[in-house]
CSV table of C-alpha atoms and ligand atoms in Angstrom, one decimal:
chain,number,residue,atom,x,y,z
A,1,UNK,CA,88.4,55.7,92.4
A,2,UNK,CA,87.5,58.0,95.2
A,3,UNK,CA,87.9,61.9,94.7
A,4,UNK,CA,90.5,63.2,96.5
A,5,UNK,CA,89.8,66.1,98.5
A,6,UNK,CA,91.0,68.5,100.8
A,7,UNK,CA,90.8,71.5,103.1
A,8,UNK,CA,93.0,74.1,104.0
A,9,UNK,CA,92.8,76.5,106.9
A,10,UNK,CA,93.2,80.0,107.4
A,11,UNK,CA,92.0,82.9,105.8
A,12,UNK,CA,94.9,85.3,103.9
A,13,UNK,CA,97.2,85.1,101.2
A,14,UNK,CA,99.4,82.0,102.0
A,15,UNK,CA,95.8,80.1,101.9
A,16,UNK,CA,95.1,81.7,98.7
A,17,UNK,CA,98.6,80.2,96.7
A,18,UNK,CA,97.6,77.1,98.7
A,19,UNK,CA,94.4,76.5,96.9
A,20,UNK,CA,96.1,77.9,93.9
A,21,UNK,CA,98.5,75.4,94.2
A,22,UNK,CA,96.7,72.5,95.2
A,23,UNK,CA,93.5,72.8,93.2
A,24,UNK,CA,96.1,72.0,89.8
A,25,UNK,CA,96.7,68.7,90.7
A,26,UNK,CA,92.8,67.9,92.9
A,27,UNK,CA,90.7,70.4,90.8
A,28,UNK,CA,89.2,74.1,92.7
A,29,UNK,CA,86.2,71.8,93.2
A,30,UNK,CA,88.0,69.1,95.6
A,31,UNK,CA,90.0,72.2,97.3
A,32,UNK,CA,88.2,73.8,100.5
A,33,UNK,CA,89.6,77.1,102.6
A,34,UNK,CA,88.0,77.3,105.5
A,35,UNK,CA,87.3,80.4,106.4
A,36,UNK,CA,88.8,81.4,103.6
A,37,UNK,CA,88.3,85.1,102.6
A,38,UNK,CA,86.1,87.1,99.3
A,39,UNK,CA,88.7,85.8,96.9
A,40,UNK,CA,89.3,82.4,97.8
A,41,UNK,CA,87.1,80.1,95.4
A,42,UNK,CA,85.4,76.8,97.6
A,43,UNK,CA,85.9,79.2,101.1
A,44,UNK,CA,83.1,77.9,103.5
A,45,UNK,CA,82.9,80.1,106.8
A,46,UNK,CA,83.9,77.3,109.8
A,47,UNK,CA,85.5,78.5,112.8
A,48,UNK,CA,89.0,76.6,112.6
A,49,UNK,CA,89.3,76.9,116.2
A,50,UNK,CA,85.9,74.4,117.1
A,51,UNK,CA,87.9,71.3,116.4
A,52,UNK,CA,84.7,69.2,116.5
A,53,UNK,CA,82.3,71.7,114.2
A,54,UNK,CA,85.3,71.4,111.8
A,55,UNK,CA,85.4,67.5,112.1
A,56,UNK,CA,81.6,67.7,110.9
A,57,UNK,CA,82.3,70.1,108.2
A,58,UNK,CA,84.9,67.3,107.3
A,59,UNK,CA,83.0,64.5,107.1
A,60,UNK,CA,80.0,66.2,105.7
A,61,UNK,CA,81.9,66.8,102.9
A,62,UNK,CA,83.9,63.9,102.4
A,63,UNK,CA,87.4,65.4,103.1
A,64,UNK,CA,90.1,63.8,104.6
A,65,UNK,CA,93.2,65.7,103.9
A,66,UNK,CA,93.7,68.9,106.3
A,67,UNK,CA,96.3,71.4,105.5
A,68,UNK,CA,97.0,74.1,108.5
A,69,UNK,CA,97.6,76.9,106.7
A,70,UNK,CA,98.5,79.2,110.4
A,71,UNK,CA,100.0,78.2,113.5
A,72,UNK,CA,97.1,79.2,115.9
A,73,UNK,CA,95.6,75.7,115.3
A,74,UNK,CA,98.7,73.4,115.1
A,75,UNK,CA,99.7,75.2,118.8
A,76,UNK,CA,96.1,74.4,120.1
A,77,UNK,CA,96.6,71.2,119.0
A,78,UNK,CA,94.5,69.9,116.0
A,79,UNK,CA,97.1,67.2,115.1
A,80,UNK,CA,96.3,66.0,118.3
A,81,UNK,CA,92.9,65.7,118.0
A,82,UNK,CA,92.4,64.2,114.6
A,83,UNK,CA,95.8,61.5,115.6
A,84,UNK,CA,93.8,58.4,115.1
A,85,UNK,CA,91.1,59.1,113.0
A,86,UNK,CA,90.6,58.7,108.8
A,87,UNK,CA,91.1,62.5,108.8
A,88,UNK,CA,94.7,63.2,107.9
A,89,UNK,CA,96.1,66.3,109.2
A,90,UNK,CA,99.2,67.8,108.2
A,91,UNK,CA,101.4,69.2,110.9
A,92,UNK,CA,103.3,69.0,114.0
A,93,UNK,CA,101.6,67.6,117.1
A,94,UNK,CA,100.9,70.5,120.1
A,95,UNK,CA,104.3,69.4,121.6
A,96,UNK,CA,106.5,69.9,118.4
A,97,UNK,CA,104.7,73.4,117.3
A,98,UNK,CA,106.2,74.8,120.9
A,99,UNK,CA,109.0,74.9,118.4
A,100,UNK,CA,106.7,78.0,117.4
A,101,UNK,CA,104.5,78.9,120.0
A,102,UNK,CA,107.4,78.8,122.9
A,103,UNK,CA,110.7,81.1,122.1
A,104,UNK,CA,111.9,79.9,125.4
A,105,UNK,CA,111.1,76.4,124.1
A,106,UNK,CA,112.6,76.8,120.8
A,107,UNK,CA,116.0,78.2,121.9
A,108,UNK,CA,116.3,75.6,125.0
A,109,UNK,CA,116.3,73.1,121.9
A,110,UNK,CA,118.7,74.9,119.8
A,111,UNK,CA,120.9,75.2,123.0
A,112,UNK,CA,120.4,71.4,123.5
A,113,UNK,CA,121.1,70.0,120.3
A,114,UNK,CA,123.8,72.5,118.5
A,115,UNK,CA,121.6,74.5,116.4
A,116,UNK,CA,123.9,77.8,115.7
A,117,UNK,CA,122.1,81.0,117.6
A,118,UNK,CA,122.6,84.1,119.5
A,119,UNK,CA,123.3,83.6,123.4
A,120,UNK,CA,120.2,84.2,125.3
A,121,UNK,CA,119.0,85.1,129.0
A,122,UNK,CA,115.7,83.6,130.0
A,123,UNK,CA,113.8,85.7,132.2
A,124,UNK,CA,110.0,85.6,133.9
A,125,UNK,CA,109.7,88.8,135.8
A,126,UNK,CA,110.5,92.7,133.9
A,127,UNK,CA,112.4,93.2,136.8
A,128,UNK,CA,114.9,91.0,136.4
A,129,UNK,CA,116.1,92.1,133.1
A,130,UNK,CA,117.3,95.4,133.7
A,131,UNK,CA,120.8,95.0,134.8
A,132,UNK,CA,121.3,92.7,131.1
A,133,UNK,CA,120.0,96.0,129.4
A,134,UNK,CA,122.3,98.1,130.8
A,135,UNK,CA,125.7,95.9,130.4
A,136,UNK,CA,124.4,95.5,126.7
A,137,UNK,CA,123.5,99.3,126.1
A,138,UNK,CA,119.9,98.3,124.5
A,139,UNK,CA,121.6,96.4,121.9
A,140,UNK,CA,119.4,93.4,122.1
A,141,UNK,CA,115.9,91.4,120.8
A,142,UNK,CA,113.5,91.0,123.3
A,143,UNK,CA,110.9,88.8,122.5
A,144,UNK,CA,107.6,87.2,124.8
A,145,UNK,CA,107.5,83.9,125.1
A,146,UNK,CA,104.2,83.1,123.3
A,147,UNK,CA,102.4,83.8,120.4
A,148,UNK,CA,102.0,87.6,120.1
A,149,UNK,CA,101.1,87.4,116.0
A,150,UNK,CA,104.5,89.5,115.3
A,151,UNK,CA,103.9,91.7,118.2
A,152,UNK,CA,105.9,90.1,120.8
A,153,UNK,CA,109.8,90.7,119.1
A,154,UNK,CA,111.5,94.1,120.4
A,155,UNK,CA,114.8,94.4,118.6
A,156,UNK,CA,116.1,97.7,120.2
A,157,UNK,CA,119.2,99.4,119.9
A,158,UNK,CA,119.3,101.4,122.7
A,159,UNK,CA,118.5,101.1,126.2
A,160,UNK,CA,115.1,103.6,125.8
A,161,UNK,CA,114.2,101.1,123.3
A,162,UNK,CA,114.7,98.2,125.5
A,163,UNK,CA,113.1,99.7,128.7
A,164,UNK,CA,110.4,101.2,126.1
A,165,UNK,CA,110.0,97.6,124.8
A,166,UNK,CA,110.0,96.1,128.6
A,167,UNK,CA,107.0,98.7,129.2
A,168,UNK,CA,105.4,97.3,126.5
A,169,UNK,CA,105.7,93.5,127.9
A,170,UNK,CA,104.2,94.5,131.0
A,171,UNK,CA,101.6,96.4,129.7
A,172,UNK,CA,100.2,93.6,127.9
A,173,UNK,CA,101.0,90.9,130.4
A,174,UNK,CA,101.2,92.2,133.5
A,175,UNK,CA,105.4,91.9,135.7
A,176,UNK,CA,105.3,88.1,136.1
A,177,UNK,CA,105.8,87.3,132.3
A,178,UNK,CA,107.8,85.2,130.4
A,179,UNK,CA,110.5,86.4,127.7
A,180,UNK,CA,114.1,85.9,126.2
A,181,UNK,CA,116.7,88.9,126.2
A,182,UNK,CA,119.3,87.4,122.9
A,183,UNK,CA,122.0,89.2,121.7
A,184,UNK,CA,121.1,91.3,118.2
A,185,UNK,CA,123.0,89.7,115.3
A,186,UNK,CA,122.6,92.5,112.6
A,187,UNK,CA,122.8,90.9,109.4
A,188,UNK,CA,121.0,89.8,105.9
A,189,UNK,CA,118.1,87.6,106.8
A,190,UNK,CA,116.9,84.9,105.0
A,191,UNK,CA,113.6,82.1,105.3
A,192,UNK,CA,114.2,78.8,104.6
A,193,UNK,CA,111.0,76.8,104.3
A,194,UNK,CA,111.1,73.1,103.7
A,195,UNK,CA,109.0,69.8,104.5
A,196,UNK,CA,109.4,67.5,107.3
A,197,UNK,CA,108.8,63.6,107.1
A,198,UNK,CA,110.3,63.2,110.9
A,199,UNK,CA,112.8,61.6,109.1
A,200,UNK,CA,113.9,63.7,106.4
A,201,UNK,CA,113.9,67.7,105.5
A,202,UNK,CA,113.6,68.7,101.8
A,203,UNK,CA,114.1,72.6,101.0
A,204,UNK,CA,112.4,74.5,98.8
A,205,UNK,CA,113.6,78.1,97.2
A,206,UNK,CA,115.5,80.2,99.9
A,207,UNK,CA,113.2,83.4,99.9
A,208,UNK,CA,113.1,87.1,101.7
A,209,UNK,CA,110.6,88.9,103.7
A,210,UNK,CA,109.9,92.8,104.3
A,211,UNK,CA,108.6,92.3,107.3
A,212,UNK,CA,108.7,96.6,108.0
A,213,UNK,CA,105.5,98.9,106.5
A,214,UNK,CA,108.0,101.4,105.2
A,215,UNK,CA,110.9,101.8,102.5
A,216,UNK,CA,114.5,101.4,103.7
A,217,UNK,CA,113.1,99.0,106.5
A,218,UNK,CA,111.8,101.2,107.9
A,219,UNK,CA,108.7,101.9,110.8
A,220,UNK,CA,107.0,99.5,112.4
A,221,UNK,CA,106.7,95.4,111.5
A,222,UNK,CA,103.6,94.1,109.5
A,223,UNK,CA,102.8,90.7,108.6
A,224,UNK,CA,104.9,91.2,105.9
A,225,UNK,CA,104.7,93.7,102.8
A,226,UNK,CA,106.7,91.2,100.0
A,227,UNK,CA,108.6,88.9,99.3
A,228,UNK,CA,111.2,87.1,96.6
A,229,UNK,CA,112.9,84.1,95.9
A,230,UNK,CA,114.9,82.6,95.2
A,231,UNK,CA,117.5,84.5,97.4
A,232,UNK,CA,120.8,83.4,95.8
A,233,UNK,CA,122.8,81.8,98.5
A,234,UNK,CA,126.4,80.6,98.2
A,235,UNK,CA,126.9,77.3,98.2
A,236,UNK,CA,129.5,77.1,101.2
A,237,UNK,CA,127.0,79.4,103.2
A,238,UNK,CA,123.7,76.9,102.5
A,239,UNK,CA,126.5,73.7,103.1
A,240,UNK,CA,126.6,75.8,106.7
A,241,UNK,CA,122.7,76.2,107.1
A,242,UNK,CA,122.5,72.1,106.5
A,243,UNK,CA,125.0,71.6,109.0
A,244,UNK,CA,124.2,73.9,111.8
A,245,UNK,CA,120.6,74.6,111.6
A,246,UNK,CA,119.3,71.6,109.7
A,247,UNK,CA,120.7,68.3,110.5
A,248,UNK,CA,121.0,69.4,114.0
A,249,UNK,CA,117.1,69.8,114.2
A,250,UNK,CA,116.1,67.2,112.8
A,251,UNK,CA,118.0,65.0,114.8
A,252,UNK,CA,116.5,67.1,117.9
A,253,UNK,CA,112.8,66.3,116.6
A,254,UNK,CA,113.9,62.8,116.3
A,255,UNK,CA,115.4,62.5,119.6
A,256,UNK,CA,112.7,64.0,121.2
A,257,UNK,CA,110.3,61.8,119.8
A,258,UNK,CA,107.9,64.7,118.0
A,259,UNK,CA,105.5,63.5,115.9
A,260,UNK,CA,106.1,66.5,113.1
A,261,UNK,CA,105.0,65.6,109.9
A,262,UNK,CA,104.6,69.0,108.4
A,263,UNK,CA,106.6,72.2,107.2
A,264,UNK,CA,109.4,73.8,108.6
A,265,UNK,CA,110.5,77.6,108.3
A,266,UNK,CA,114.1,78.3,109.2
A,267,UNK,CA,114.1,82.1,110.0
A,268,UNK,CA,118.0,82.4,109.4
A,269,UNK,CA,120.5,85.6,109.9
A,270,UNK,CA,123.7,85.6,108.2
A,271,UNK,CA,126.6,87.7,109.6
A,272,UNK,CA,130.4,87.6,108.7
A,273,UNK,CA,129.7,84.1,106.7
A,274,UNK,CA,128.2,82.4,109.6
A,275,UNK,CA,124.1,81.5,109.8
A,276,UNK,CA,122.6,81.9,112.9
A,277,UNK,CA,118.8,81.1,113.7
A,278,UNK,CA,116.5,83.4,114.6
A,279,UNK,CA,113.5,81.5,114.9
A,280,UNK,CA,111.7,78.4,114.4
A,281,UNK,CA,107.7,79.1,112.5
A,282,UNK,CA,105.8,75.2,112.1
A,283,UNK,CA,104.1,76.3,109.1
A,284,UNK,CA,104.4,78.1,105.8
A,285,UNK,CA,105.5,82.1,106.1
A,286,UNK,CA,103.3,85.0,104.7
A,287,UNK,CA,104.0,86.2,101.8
A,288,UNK,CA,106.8,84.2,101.5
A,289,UNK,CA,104.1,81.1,100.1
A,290,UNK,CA,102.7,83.5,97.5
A,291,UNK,CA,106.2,83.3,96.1
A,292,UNK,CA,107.0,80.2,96.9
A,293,UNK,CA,104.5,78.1,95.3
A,294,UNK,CA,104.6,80.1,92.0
A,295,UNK,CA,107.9,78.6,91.9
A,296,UNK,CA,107.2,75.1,92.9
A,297,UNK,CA,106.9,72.8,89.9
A,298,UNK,CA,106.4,69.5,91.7
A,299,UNK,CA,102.7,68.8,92.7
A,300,UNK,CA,101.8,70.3,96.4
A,301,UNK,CA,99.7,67.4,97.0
A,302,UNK,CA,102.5,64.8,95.9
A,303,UNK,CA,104.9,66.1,98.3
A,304,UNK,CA,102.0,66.0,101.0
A,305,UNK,CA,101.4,62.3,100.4
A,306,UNK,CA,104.6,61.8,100.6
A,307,UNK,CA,104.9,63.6,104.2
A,308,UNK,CA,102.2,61.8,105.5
A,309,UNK,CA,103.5,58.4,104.4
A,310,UNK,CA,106.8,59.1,105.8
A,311,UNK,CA,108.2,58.6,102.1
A,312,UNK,CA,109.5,62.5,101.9
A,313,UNK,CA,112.6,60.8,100.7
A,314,UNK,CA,112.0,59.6,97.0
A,315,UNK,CA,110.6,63.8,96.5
A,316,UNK,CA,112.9,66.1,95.2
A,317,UNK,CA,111.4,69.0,94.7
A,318,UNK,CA,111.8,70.7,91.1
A,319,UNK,CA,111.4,74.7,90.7
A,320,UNK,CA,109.9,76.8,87.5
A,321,UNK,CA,113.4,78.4,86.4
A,322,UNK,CA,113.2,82.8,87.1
A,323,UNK,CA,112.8,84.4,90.1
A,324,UNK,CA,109.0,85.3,91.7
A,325,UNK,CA,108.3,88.8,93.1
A,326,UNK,CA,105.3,89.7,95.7
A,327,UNK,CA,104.2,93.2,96.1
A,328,UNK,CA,101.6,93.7,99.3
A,329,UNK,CA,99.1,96.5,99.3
A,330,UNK,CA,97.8,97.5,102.2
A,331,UNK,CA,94.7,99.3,103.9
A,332,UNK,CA,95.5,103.2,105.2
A,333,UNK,CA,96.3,102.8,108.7
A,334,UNK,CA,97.5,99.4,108.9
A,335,UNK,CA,99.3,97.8,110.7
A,336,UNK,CA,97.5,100.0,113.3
A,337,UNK,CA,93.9,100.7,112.7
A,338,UNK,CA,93.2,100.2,109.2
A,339,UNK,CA,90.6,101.3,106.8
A,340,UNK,CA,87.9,98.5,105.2
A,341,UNK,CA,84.8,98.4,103.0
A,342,UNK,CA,86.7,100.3,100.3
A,343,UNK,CA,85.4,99.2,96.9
A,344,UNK,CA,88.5,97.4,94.3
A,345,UNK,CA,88.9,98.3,91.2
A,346,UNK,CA,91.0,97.0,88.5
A,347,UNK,CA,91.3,93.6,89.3
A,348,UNK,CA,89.7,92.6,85.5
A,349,UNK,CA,92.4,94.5,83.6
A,350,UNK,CA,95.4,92.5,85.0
A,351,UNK,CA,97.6,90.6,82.1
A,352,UNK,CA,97.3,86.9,82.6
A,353,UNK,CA,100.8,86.4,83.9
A,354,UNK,CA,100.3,88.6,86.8
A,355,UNK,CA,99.0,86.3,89.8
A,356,UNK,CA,96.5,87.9,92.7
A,357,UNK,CA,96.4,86.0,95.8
A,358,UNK,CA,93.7,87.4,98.4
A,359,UNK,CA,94.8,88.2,101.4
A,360,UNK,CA,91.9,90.4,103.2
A,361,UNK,CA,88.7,91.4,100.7
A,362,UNK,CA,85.0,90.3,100.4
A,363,UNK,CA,82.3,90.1,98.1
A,364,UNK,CA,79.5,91.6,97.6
A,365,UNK,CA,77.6,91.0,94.4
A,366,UNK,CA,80.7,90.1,92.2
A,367,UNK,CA,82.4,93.4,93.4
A,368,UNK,CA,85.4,93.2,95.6
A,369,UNK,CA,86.0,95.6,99.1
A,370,UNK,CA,88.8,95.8,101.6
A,371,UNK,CA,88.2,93.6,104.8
A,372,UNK,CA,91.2,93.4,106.3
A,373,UNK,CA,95.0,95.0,106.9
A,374,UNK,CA,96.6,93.0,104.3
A,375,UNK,CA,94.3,93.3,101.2
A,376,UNK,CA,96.4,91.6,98.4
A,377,UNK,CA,99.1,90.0,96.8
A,378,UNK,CA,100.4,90.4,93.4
A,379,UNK,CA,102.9,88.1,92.1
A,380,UNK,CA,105.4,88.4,89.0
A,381,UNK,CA,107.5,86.5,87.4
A,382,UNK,CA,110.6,86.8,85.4
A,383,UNK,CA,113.8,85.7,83.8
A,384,UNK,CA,115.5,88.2,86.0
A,385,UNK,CA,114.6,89.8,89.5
A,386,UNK,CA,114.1,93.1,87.6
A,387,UNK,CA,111.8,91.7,85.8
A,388,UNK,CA,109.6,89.7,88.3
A,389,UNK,CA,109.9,92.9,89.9
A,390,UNK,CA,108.4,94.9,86.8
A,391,UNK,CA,105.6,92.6,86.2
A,392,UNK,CA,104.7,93.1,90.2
A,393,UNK,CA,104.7,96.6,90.1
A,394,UNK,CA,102.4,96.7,86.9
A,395,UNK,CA,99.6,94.9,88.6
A,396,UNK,CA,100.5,96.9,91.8
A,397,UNK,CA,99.7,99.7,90.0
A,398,UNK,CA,96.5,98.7,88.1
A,399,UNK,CA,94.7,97.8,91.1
A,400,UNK,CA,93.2,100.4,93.1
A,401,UNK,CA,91.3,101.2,96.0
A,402,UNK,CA,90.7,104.3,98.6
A,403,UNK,CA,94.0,104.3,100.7
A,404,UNK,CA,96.2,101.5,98.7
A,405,UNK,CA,99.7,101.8,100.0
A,406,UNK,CA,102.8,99.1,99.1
A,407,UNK,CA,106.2,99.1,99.6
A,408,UNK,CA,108.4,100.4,96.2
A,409,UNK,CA,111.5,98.7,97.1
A,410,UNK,CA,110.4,95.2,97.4
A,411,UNK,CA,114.0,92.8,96.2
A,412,UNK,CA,115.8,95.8,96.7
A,413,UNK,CA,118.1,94.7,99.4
A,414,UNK,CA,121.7,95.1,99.1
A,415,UNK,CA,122.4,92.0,100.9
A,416,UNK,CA,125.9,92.5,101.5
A,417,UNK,CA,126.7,89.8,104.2
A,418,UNK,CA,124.8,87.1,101.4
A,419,UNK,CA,127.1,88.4,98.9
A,420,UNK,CA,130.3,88.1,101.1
A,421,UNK,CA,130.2,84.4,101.8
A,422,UNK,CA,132.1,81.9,99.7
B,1,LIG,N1,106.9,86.0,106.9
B,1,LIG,C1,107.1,85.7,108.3
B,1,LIG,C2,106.1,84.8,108.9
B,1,LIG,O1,105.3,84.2,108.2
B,1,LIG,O2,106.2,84.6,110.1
């Protein structure tokens, strides 16, 4: 029988519990990250974005099974270009990931097929927004139209903050842009990631973000400095999410014909009982994956099979029973301009239940340094939160480098709005 193998893109920590994930059913050997980073076993350097060097690296090596780890390649289209050939990708096509790389796209579709939201204002010149601003004293998200890697959402709560925000835009892009003004729904929020068939959406754990560098939720957004799951979430509040966020999108990807054969992340607010979505993402979230996976019992690549054959149906996901905890540490500086080259140490003492995922080092003759914002990952588990929590702060901890910084009150939300829903 022929070796199954596959690659998956991207470069940080969600690629890292990928492989982890994957290489238990296909073996580390039959698992490729491309780029990868210094901690990713089987990482080849191949620039993801030169669709036709990576369909040589591909075939070179016998692979063909692509996972798309970010959403960089699924919005230039790489589903697209591989449609056709014995190279299976996993994704939506350029069309379906505007559900991602438009937020003018993705709330027209919400609007259009019933998908519970905030009211919006669509808008493509900074002028044009300010008399919205002032009728809603600043208490509003602004957010660009395209992909801005998590620089292109102002939630402000005063009208400084929104003109501030609207300087920002225009700075960047220039008066003629595109962006949405929504109303701000302040509440607990929540990611829901699941698989799509096209025909069918299967959840896995609901999970929480700290999307903020600092404690309280506080100073400026990162790419996220932990995570947890599962969130608990009533069961009249998640019959809610199926009914006004996920039946309603699916039947808008099937009315409009997508081809989406991929993952799904429902970024979802809950205020006074009620969901609301906040945003569609077309792939996996970072660092909710590096809790994610730690908790999925069921084999990766089954469920993937199973998307691509359009057979999601007969998978019902199973989860490891506890609760996962993700503590990020970070370079000094980041998110602005961060620190690198800084030697890790530490790494070798960790207890064998504590899992590492990479997210930005190197190596250099078996040593590990800082290369990027985002350095690593370290996951716990636990019959209780407190305890996943524990076991994440212990390897937190134990690993050091010049300038580590993390978050102490990862799973630390009150969550009051979660906790008030029947
Ligand atoms: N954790 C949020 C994201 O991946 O976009």
């Amino acid at each position: 029988m022929k070796t199954q193998k596959i690659a998956v893109l991207g470069s940080g920590g969600r690629e890292h519990a990928l492989s982890w994930k994957l290489s238990q059913e296909l073996g580390q050997e039959n698992v490729y990250t491309l780029p990868g980073n210094g901690g990713i076993p089987n990482s080849h350097n191949i620039d993801i974005s030169d669709f036709e060097a990576l369909e040589n690296f591909l075939k070179k090596e016998n692979i063909d099974f692509v996972f798309v780890g970010p959403e960089q390649p699924l919005s230039e289209g790489i589903v697209d270009f591989f449609q056709g050939s014995d190279i299976k990708v996993t994704g939506p096509s350029q069309a379906a990931a505007r559900l991602e790389s438009s937020k003018i796209f993705a709330k027209k579709f919400m609007e259009k097929y019933g998908v519970s939201t905030s009211p919006f204002h669509v808008f493509d010149h900074i002028e044009q927004a300010a008399e919205l601003i002032r009728e809603k004293k600043g208490n509003l998200v602004i957010k660009f139209d395209g992909l801005a890697g998590g620089k292109g959402v102002f939630v402000c709560s005063t009208k400084q903050e929104a003109f501030d925000a609207l300087a920002q835009l225009e700075k960047k892009y220039g008066k003629q842009v595109d962006f949405l003004i929504e109303d701000k729904i302040p509440g607990d929020e929540i990611s829901l990631i699941a698989f799509t068939d096209g025909k069918h959406i299967k959840n896995l754990l609901v999970s929480q973000d700290h999307k903020q560098l600092l404690e309280g939720d506080k100073g400026p957004n990162t790419g996220g400095m932990g995570a947890y799951a599962p969130v608990s979430v009533p069961s009249g509040l998640m019959k809610k999410i199926e009914e006004k966020i996920i039946h309603p999108t699916l039947k808008g990807i099937q009315k409009e014909n997508f081809h989406y054969k991929g993952v799904i992340y429902f970024g979802i607010m809950v205020k006074n009982s009620e969901p609301y979505l906040l945003e569609y993402n077309v792939r996996f979230g970072d660092p909710e994956t590096e809790v994610l996976l730690p908790a999925l019992k069921t084999g990766l690549f089954e469920i993937l099979q199973a998307v691509e054959e359009g057979n999601l149906k007969k998978i019902n996901p199973e989860f490891h029973p506890g609760y996962f905890a993700d503590v990020v540490l970070v370079s000094r500086g980041y998110p602005a301009k961060y620190e690198t080259g800084k030697e890790i140490h530490g790494l070798e003492n960790l207890p064998g239940d504590i899992l590492v995922f990479h997210a930005g080092t190197k190596q250099q003759n078996g040593q590990y340094f800082t290369a990027g914002g985002r350095v690593l990952n370290i996951v716990g588990h636990g019959e209780t939160p407190s305890e996943a929590l524990e076991k994440a702060y212990e390897g937190a901890e134990k690993i050091n480098f010049e300038g580590k910084f993390y978050r102490r009150d990862i799973g630390q939300r009150r969550n009051t709005e979660l906790k008030q829903t029947p």
